[in-house]
Amino acid sequence: MDDELPLLLVSSLTKHFGGIKAVDDISFSVKRGEVTGIIGPNGAGKTTLFNLITGFVRPDAGKITFKGRDITHESTANIVRSGIARTFQLVRPFLNLTVEENIKIPTILSSKKFSSSPEKIVKKVVEMVGLERKAGEKANTLTHAELKMLEVGRAVVTKPDLLLLDEPYGGLSRNELSTVTNVISRLSSEGITILIIEHRLSELMKNVRRVLVMDQGKIIADGQPEEVVRINRVVEAYLGAKYREVQEDAAEGE
Amino acid sequence: MLHFRSFRGIGHAPLYVIVGFITILSVLPFVTDNQFYRGVAVLVCINAVIAMAWDVFSGLTGYLNFGIAFSFGVGGYIAAYLSTNFALNPLVSFILSGLGAVALGLVIGAPSLRLKGHFFILVSLLVPLASSSLLNYLIVQDGSIFGVNQLINNTSYIYINAVALFSVAALSMYFVSESNFGLLLKAIRENEIAAEASGLNTGRYKMIAFSISSFYAGLAGALYVFLNGVASPTDFGLTFSALPVMMAALGGMGTIVGPIIGASIVEGLIDLLRIDVIQDARLLIASLLLLIVLIYAPRGLWGTLFGGRKLGR
Ligand SMILES: Nc1ncnc2c1ncn2[C@@H]1O[C@H](COP(=O)(O)OP(=O)(O)O)[C@@H](O)[C@H]1O
Ligand SMILES: [Mg+2]
């Protein structure tokens, strides 16, 4: 038993698109400070789960509780301002605005009292995501990797309680991975609770202590990474070849 | 909410342009008492205000409004109605015209503004056309309904009002565009979903921007009716919907200063070269100019120099 209130509580959450059960009666909870990975094949419903939590998609059934408050039917703006931030699998920058402006926008909207001026906070975040040399440039001049980092910077600038990262490593080359990994571990050390959707297991494992495995809208496994990846059903049926690659990766790293 | 961004890159250039225009308009009557030039200046003011009004909503949020003539026409009709039926202070009826344009604009625009995507464009296209048809029908039924004749037609009075309206409109909308509020509107234009994910209630902000736009378009319409001495269904016509878009695109969308430049060029050229003898010359000239400019300067004249937006997303 755990008497501590979970930060996020998802119960019996369901969303169907026509005949597709994108999210099918999912329940789980996340404790404050946890860093949790969400893995599963394409189309498993991972992104839809994020869309449901952030109010972009309305559930057919079920309930989402954040910090003890029912947010199931709240607007996206209210959910975000209550302390949930997200990134998108396909980056969504404000292309004709500068890097600084991109990262500043959530601070204008946040109801939080910041410890220092918004300008300083924006500057710090721009540095943290490694874009200080591009601060005054328009986002349309950034590389894909830089846009990925911009997306993270924009999500974390308001110090959210819960951060949802949708494939933060997507499209990055091998030598770009560690930047993201370092930023995630730094955010986690600052106490931000994080959910990460990711295919690159070896990179993911550097930060997470818990993994949820999704398939066909269901959570089919939930546990420590080492345990989860040993469950035959997960390995054979859902990760298959992809996992074996990762196992080799991990072996290399040891 | 309106913390001003530090001016960076382009410096105070836009502000200088606006102040320059205000100065020229203010000294013009002292330099010449030529009524023709005054008339041109008043028309430039009216067109600049409606083009900026278009820009403050469409240029900043990216929601293209192809029916700003609706707010323009509503403002004009309210001004005409009030000034013929009530002995109101002209300033009061002026403000009421703007507010009326906001109220009617919101009644009709709000449902489609809540949605993302193209609904708003379609509604904006249809509404002024429907309004002008309805008014034409009403006039056929009872010619006296909106017959307006006892308007203020003192040219000095109209000139002063035009310059005052231009000054207030240009400065206020420029500061809106440079404020944090303006930055949030640009975020909607750049990526509405990301704006929501940043905590922005995009529906509410679109409606606020649309209200500012309708207000100034309504005031421009009121002034136009004072100038003409009559409110007519053509105030809702295609010309007053399309011209502001062209003027804004010509000068540079989303810059507020661009529309002033666009309006000056189109209106100034047409009047000073006296090519308005051709029916619909304004639209024709504006389209040709726009075509030529967009080939060489896709972001408009000002926008190409100082950063603006291309027409469309
Ligand atoms: N807006 C939508 N409309 C219709 N179907 C959708 C929508 N969003 C997701 N889906 C479908 O739901 C399923 C889960 O998609 P998604 O959540 O994106 O999976 P994942 O992120 O795990 O790859 C897929 O079959 C997808 O095609
Ligand atoms: Mg996905």
PDB file of C-alpha atoms in Angstrom, chain B residues 249-252 261 265 293 297 299-306:
ATOM      1  CA  ALA B 249      -0.508  42.059 -48.319  1.00  0.00           C
ATOM      2  CA  LEU B 250       0.991  44.821 -50.445  1.00  0.00           C
ATOM      3  CA  GLY B 251       2.611  46.484 -47.445  1.00  0.00           C
ATOM      4  CA  GLY B 252       3.329  43.372 -45.391  1.00  0.00           C
ATOM      5  CA  ILE B 261       1.888  51.836 -46.609  1.00  0.00           C
ATOM      6  CA  ILE B 265      -0.075  53.554 -52.236  1.00  0.00           C
ATOM      7  CA  VAL B 293       4.903  43.423 -55.755  1.00  0.00           C
ATOM      8  CA  ALA B 297       8.630  40.915 -52.576  1.00  0.00           C
ATOM      9  CA  ARG B 299       6.272  39.468 -47.865  1.00  0.00           C
ATOM     10  CA  GLY B 300       5.037  42.824 -49.083  1.00  0.00           C
ATOM     11  CA  LEU B 301       6.998  46.074 -49.301  1.00  0.00           C
ATOM     12  CA  TRP B 302       7.577  46.692 -45.604  1.00  0.00           C
ATOM     13  CA  GLY B 303       7.472  43.018 -44.738  1.00  0.00           C
ATOM     14  CA  THR B 304      10.295  42.193 -47.132  1.00  0.00           C
ATOM     15  CA  LEU B 305      12.502  44.826 -45.559  1.00  0.00           C
ATOM     16  CA  PHE B 306      11.536  44.268 -41.953  1.00  0.00           C
TER      17      PHE B 306
END
